CSV table of C-alpha atoms and ligand atoms in Angstrom, one decimal:
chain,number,residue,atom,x,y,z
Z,1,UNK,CA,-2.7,-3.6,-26.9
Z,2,UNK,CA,-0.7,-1.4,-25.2
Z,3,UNK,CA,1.5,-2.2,-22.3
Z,4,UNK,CA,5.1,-3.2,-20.5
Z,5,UNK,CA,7.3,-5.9,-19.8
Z,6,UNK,CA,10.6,-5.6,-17.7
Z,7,UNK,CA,13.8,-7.1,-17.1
Z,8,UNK,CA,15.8,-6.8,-13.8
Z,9,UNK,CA,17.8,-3.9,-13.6
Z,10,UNK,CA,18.5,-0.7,-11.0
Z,11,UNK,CA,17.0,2.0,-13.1
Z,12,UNK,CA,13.0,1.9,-14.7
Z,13,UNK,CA,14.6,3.3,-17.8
Z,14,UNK,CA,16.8,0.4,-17.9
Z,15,UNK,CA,14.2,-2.4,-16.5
Z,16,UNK,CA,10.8,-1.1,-18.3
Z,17,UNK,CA,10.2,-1.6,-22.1
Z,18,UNK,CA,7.0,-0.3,-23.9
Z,19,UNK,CA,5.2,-2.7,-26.3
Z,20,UNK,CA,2.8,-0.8,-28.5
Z,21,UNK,CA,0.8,-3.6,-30.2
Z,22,UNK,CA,0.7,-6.9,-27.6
Z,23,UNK,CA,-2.1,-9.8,-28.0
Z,24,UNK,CA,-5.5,-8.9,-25.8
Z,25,UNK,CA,-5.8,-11.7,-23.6
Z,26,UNK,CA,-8.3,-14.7,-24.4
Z,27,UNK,CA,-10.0,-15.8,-21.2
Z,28,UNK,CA,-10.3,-19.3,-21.1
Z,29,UNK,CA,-13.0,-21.9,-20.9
Z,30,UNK,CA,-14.1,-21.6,-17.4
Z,31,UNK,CA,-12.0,-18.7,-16.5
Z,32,UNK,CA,-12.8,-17.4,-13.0
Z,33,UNK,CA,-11.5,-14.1,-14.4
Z,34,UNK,CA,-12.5,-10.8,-15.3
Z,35,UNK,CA,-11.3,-9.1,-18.4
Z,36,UNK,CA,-10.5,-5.6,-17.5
Z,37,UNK,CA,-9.5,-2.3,-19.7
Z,38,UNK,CA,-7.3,-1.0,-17.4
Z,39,UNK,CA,-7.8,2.8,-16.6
Z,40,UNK,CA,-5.2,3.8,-14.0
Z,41,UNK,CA,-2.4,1.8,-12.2
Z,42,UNK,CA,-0.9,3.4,-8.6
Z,43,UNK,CA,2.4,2.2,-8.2
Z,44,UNK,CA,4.2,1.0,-5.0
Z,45,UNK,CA,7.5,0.9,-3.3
Z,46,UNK,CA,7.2,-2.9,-3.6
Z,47,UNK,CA,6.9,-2.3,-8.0
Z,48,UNK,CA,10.8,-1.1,-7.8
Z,49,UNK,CA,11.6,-4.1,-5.5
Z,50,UNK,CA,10.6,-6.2,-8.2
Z,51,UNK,CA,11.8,-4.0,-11.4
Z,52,UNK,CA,15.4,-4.3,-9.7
Z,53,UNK,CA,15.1,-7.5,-7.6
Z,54,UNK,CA,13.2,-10.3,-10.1
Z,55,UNK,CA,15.6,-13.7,-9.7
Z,56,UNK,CA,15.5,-13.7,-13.4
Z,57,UNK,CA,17.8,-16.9,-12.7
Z,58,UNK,CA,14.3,-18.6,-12.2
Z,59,UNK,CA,13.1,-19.7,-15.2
Z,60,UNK,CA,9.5,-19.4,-14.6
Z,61,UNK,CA,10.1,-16.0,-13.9
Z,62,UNK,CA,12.2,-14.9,-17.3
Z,63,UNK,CA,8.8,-15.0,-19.3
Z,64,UNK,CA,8.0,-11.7,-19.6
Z,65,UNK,CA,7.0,-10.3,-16.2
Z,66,UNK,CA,4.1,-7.1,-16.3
Z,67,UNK,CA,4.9,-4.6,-13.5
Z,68,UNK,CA,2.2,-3.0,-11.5
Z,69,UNK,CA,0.0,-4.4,-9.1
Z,70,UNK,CA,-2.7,-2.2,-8.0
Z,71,UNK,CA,-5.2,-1.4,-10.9
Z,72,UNK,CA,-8.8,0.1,-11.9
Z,73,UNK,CA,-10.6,-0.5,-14.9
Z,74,UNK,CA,-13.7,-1.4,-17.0
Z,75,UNK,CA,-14.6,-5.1,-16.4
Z,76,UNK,CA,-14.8,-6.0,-20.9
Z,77,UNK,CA,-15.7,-9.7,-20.2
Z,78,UNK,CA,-16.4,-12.2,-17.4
Z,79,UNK,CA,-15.3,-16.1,-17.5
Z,80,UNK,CA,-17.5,-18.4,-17.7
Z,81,UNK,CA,-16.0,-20.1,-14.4
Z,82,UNK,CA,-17.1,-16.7,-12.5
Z,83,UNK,CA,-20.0,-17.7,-10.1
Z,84,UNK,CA,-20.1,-14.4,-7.8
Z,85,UNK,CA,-17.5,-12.0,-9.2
Z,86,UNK,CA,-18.1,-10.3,-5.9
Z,87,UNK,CA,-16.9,-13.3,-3.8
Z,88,UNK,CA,-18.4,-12.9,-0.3
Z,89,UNK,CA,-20.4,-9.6,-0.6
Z,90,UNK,CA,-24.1,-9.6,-1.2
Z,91,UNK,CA,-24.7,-11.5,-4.0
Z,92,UNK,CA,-27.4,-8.0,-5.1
Z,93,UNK,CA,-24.2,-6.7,-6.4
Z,94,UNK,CA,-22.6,-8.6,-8.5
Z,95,UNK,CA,-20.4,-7.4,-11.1
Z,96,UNK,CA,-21.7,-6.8,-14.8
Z,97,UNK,CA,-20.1,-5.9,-18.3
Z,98,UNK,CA,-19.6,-2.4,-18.1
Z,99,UNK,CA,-18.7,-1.7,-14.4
Z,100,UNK,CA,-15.7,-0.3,-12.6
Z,101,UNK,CA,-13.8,-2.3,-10.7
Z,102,UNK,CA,-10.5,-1.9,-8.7
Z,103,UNK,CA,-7.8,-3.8,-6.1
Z,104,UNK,CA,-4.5,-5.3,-6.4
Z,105,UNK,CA,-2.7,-8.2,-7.6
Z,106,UNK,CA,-0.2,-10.3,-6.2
Z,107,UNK,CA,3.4,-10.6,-7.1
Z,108,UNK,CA,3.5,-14.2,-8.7
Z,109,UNK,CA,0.7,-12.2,-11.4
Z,110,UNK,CA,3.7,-9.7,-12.0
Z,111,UNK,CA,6.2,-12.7,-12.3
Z,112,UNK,CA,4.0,-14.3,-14.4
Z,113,UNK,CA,3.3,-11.9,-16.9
Z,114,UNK,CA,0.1,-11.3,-15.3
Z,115,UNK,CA,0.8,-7.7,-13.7
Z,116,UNK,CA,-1.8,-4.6,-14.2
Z,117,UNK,CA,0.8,-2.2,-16.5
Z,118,UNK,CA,-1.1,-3.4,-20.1
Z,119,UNK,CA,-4.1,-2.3,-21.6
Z,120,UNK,CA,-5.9,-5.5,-21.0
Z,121,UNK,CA,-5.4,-8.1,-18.3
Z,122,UNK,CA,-7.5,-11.0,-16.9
Z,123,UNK,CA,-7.9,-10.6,-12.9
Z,124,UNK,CA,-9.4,-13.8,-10.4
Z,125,UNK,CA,-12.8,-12.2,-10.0
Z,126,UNK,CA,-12.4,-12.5,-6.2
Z,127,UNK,CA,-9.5,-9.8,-6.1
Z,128,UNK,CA,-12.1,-7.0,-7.3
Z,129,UNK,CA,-14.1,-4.3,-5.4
Z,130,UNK,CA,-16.3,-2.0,-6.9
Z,131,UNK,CA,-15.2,1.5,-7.7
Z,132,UNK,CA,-17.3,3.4,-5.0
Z,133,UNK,CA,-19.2,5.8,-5.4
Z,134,UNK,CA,-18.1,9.5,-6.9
Z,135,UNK,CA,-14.9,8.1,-7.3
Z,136,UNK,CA,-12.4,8.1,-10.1
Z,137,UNK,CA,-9.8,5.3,-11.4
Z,138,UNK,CA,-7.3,6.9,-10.3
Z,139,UNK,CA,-8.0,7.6,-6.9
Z,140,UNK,CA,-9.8,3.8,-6.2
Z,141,UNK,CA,-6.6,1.9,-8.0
Z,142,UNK,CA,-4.7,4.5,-5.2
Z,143,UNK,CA,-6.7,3.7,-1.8
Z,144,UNK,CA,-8.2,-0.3,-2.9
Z,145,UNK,CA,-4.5,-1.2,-3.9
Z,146,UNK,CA,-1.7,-2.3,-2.1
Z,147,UNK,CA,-1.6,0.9,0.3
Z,148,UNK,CA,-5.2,0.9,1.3
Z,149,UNK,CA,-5.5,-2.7,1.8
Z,150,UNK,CA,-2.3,-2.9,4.1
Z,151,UNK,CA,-3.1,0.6,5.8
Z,152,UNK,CA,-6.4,-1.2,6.5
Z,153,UNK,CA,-4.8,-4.6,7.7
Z,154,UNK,CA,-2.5,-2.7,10.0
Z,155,UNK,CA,-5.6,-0.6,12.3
Z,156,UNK,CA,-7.3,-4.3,11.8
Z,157,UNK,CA,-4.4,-5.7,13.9
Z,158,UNK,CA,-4.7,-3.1,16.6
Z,159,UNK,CA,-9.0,-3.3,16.5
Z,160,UNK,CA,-8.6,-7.2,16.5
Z,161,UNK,CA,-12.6,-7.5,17.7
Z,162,UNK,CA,-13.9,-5.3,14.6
Z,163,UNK,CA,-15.4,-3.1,16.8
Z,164,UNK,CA,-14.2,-0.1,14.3
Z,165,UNK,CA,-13.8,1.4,17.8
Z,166,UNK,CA,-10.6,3.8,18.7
Z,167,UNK,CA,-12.0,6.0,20.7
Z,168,UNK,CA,-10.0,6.7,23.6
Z,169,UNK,CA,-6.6,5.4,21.8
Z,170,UNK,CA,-3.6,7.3,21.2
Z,171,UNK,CA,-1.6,6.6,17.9
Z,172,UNK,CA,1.8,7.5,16.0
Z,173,UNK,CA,2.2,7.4,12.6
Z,174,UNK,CA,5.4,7.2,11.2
Z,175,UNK,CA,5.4,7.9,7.5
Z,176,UNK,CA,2.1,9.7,7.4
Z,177,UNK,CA,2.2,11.5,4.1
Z,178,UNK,CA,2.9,8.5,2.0
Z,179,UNK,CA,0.9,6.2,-0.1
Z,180,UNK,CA,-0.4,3.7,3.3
Z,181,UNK,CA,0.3,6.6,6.0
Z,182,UNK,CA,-2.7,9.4,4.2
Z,183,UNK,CA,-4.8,6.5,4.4
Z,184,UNK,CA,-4.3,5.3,7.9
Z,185,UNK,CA,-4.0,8.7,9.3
Z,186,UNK,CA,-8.1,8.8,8.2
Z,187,UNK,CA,-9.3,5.3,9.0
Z,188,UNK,CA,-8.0,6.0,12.6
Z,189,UNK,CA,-9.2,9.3,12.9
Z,190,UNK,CA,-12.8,8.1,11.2
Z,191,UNK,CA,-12.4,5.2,14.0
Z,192,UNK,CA,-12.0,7.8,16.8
Z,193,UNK,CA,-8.4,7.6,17.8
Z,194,UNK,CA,-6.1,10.8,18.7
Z,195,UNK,CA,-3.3,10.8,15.7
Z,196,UNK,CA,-0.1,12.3,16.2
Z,197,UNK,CA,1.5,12.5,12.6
Z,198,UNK,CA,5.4,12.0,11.8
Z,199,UNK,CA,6.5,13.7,8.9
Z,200,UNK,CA,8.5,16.4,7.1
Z,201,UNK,CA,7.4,20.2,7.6
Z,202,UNK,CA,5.7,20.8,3.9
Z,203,UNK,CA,3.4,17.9,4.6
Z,204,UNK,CA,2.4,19.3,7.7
Z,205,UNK,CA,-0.6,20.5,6.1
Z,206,UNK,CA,-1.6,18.0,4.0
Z,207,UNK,CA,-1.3,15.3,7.4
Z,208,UNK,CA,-3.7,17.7,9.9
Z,209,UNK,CA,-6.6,17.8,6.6
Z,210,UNK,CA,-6.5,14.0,6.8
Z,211,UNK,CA,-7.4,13.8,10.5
Z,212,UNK,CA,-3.5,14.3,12.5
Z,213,UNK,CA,-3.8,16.0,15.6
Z,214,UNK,CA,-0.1,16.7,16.4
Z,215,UNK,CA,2.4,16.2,13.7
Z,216,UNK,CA,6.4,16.0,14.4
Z,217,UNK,CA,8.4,17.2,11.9
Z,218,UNK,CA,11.2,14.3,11.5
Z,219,UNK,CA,13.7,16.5,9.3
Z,220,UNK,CA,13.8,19.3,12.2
Z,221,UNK,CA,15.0,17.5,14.8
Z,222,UNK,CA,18.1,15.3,15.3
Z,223,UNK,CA,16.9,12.5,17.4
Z,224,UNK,CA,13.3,11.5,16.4
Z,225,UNK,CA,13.2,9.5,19.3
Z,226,UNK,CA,13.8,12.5,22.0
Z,227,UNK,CA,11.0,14.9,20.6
Z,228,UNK,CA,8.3,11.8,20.4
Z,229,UNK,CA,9.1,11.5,24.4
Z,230,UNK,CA,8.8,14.8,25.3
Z,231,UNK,CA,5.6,15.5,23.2
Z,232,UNK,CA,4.1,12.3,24.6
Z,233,UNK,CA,4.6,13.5,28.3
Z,234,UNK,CA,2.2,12.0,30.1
Z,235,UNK,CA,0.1,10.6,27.4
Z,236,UNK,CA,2.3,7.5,26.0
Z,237,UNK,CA,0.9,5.9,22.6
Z,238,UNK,CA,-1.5,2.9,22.6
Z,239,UNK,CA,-0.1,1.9,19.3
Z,240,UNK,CA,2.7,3.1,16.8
Z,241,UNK,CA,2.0,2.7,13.2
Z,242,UNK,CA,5.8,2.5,11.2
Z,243,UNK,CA,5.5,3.0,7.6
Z,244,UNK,CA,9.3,4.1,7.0
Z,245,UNK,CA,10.8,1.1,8.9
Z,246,UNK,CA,13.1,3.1,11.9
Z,247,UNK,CA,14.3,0.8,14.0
Z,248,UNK,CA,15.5,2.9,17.0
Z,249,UNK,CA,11.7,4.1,16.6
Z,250,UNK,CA,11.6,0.5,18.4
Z,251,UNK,CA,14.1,0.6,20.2
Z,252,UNK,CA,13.5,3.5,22.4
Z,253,UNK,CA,10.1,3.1,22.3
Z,254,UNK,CA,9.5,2.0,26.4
Z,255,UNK,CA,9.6,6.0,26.4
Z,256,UNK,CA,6.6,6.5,24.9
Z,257,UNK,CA,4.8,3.6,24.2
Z,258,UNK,CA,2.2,2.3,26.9
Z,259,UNK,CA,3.5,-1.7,28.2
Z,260,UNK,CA,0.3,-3.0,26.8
Z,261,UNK,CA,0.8,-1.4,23.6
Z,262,UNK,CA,1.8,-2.6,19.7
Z,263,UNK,CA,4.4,-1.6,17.3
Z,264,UNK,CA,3.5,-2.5,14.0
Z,265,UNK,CA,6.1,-2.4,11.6
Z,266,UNK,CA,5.7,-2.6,7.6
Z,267,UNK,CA,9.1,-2.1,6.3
Z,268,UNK,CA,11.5,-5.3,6.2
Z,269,UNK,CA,14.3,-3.1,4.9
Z,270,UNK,CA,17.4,-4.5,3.2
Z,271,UNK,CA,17.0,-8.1,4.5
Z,272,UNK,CA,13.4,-8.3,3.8
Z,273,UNK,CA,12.6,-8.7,6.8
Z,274,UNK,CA,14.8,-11.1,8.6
Z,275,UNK,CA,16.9,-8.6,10.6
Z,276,UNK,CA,14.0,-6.6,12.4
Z,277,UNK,CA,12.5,-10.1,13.1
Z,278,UNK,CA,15.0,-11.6,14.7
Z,279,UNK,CA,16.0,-8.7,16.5
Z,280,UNK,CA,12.9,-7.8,17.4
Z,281,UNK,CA,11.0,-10.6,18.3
Z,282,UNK,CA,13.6,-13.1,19.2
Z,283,UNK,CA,15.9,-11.4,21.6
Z,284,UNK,CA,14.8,-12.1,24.8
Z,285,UNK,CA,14.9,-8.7,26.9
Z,286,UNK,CA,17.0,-10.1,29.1
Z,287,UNK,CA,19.7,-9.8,26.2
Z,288,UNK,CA,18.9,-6.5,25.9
Z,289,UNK,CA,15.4,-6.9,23.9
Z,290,UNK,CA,12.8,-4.4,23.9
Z,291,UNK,CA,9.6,-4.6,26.2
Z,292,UNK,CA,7.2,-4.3,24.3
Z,293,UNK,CA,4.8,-5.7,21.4
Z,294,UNK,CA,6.5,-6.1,18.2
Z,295,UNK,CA,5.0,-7.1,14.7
Z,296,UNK,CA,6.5,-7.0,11.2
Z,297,UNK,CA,3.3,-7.3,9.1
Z,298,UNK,CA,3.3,-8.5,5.0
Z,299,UNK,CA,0.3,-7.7,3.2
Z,300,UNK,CA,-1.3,-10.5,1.2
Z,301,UNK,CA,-3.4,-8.6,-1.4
Z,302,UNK,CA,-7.1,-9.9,-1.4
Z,303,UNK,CA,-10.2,-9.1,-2.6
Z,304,UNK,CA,-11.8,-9.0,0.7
Z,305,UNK,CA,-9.4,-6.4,1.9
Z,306,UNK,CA,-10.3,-4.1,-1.4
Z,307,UNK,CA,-13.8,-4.8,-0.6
Z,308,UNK,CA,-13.6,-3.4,3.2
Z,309,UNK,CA,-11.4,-0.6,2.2
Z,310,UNK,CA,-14.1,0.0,-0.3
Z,311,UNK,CA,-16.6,0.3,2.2
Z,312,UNK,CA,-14.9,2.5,4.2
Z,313,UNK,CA,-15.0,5.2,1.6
Z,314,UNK,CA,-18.5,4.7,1.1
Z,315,UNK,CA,-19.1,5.3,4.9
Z,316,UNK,CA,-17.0,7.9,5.0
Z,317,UNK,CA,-14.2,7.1,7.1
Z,318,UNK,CA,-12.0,7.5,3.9
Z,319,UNK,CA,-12.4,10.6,2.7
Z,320,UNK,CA,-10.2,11.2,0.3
Z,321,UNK,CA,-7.3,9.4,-2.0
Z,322,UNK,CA,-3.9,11.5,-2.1
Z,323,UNK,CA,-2.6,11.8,-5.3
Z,324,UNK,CA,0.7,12.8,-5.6
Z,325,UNK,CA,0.7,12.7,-9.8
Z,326,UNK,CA,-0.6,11.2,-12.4
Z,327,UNK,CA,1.5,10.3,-15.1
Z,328,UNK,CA,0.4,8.5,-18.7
Z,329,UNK,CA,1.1,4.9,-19.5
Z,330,UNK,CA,3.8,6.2,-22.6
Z,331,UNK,CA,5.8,8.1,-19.4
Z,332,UNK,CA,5.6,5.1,-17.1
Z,333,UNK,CA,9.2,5.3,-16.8
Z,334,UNK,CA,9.2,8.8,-15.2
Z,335,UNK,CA,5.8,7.6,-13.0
Z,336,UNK,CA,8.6,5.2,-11.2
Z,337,UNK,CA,11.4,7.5,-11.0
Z,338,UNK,CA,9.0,9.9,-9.5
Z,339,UNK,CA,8.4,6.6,-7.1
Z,340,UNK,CA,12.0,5.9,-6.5
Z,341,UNK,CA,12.3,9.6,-4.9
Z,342,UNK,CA,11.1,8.6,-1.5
Z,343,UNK,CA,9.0,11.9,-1.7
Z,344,UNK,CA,5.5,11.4,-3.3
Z,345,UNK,CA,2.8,12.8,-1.1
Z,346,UNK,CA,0.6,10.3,-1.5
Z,347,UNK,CA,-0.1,8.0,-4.3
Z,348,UNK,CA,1.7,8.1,-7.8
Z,349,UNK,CA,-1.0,6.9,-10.7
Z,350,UNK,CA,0.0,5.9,-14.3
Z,351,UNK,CA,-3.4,6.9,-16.8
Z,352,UNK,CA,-3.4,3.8,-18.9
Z,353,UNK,CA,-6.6,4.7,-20.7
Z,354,UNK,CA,-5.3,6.7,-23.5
Z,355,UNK,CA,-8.9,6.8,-25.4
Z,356,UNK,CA,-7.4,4.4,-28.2
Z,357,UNK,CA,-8.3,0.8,-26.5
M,401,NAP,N1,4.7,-4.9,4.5
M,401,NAP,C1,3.8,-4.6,3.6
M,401,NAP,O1,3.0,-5.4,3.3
M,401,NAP,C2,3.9,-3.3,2.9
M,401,NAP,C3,2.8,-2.8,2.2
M,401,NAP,C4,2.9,-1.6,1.6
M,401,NAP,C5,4.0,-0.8,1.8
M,401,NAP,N2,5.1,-1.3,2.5
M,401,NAP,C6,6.3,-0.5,2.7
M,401,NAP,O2,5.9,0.6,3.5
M,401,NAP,C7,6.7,1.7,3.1
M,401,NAP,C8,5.8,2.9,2.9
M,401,NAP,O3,5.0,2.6,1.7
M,401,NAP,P1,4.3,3.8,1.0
M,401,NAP,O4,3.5,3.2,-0.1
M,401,NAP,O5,3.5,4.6,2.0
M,401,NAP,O6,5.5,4.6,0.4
M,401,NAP,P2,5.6,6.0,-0.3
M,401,NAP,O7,4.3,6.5,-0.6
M,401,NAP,O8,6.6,5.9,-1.3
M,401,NAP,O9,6.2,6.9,0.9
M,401,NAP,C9,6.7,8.2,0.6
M,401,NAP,C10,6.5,9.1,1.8
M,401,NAP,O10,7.4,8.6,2.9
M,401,NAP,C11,7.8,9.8,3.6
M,401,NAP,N3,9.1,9.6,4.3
M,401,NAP,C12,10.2,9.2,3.7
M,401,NAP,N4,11.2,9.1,4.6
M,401,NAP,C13,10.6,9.4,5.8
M,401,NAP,C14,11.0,9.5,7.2
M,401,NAP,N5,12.3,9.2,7.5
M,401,NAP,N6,10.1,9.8,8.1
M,401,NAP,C15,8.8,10.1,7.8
M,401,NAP,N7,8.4,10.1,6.6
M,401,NAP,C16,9.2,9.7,5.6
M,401,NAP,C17,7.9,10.9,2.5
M,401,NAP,O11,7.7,12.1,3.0
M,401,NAP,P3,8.8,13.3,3.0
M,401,NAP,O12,9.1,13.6,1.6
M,401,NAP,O13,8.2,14.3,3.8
M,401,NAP,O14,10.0,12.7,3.7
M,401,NAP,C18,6.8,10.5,1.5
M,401,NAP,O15,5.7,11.3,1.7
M,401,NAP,C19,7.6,1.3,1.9
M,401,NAP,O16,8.8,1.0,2.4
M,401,NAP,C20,6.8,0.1,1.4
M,401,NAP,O17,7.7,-0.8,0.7
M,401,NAP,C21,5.1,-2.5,3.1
């Protein structure tokens, strides 16, 4: 079996080594796992986190950790402790031998040797969707993984009644042609809302296919902040979608955001976290704090989540999956450099099915 380890370190060429010929893994008795051949992994800003940032001071965490956490593959085998693989869903469609699955795993599977980067690996049953329909590996590891599930999780916490209704809203997106901004941009144009896209010019394009109805151009203009205002004029934004973590996007943001509106931030930056949190939602604005609506939001990857995003494609509010490259498992190292960029359009997908399983 084919697949990687990796040790802490600042480069992928330095973090990832190749094993050629690794033990398949056994389920065991009563294993509420699926055995999967993995056919495509799509990688993640979060898979560099760990290849430089895994506390290999741990020692739970020094046995071997498997990067990657979003996957797609064959289902080989399915443990014996697997009541209804499909968790929650009608129980009509169940999973069987022989069908594709997809979603993402969480990051104590990659600490624990448990990641989706190998030929064969044993996934809870309740983390899986089913490929939809028409779709590839590639594309369903790209939109059910991490970037789908938290682009999804984000319009969820601005459409908190699951009314699937935006009709009528007005909404910036901040990191549109990435892996989670091409999916957003479609869920809340297939939901109705009036996107306004932030990105660089040669993605322009790519942004207004997917559904944008304005896009700014961040790299042609010096203060981000000035042109949002004056495109927003009279029409200030119901909610602001930030998927590149800009805090003065924030900060300025009584400009253009309506007062009952929401910032949603997903980037935590250098602290993780900590520093937009308590700067942003424990500074009281009469120290200067900004009034308005604030979240930092970290995606916990779940089976239900794949399994909604899943359905979205099959309804057609996802249209697509944006794939930025496709690499195979052998050049995994240059799949992650091609990551570390900043630059993919879209998703970045390692081919792990080489045809010799
Ligand atoms: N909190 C969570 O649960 C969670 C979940 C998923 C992702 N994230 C985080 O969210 C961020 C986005 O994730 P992703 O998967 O979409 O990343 P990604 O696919 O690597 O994003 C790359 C895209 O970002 C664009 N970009 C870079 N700098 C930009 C800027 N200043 N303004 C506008 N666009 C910019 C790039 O476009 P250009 O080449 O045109 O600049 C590129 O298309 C990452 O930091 C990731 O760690 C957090």
């Amino acid at each position: 079996m084919k697949g990687y380890t990796y040790s802490p370190a600042f480069t992928p060429g330095q973090a990832l080594t190749f094993h050629s010929s690794a033990p398949r893994p056994d389920l065991p008795r009563d294993s509420t796992c699926l055995l999967l051949r993995i056919t495509h992994v799509a990688l993640n800003p979060a898979d560099l986190v760990c290849l430089r940032l895994l506390p290999s001071w741990i020692p739970l965490l020094r046995s071997n950790p498997v990067p990657g956490m979003d996957f797609a593959g064959e289902v080989v085998e399915i443990g014996a402790g697997v009541t209804d693989p499909n968790a929650g869903a009608d129980s009509s469609c169940s999973i069987k031998v022989g069908d594709m699955v997809c979603g993402a795993v969480g990051l104590k599977e990659v600490f624990t040797g448990r990641g989706t980067l190998a030929e064969f690996v044993a996934v809870e049953s309740i983390l899986v969707a089913k490929v939809p329909t028409g779709w590839g590996g590639g594309e369903a590891a790209g939109v059910m993984g991490i970037a789908g599930q938290t682009a999804w999780a984000m319009v969820k916490q601005v459409v908190r009644d699951g009314s699937r209704d935006m009709a009528g809203m007005r909404v910036l997106i901040n990191g549109a042609s990435g892996g989670v901004g091409t999916v957003l941009v479609q869920i809340c144009k297939g939901f109705g809302a009036d996107v306004a896209a932030v990105c660089s010019g040669v993605n322009e394009r790519l942004v207004r296919e997917l559904g944008a109805s304005e896009v700014i151009d961040y790299r042609a203009h010096a203060v981000l902040e000035d042109v949002i205002t004056e495109q927003s004029g009279e029409r200030p934004f119901d909610a602001i979608f930030d998927c590149v973590g800009v805090q003065t996007l924030y900060e300025h943001s009584p400009r253009y955001l309506k007062p009952s509106g929401q910032f949603i931030n997903i980037v935590g930056g250098w602290s993780q976290g900590v520093v937009p949190f308590i700067r942003n939602k424990m500074r009281p604005r009469l120290l200067g704090g900004t009034p308005r609506s604030y979240s930092l939001f970290l995606l916990s990857a779940s089976g239900d989540n794949a399994r909604e995003v899943a359905a979205l494609v099959e309804q057609d509010v996802i249209k697509r999956a944006v794939i930025d490259s496709e690499f195979l498992l052998e050049q995994a190292v240059e799949a992650f450099e091609k990551l570390a960029t900043g630059r993919a359009k879209g998703k970045v997908i390692i081919r792990v099915d080489t045809g010799c399983s």
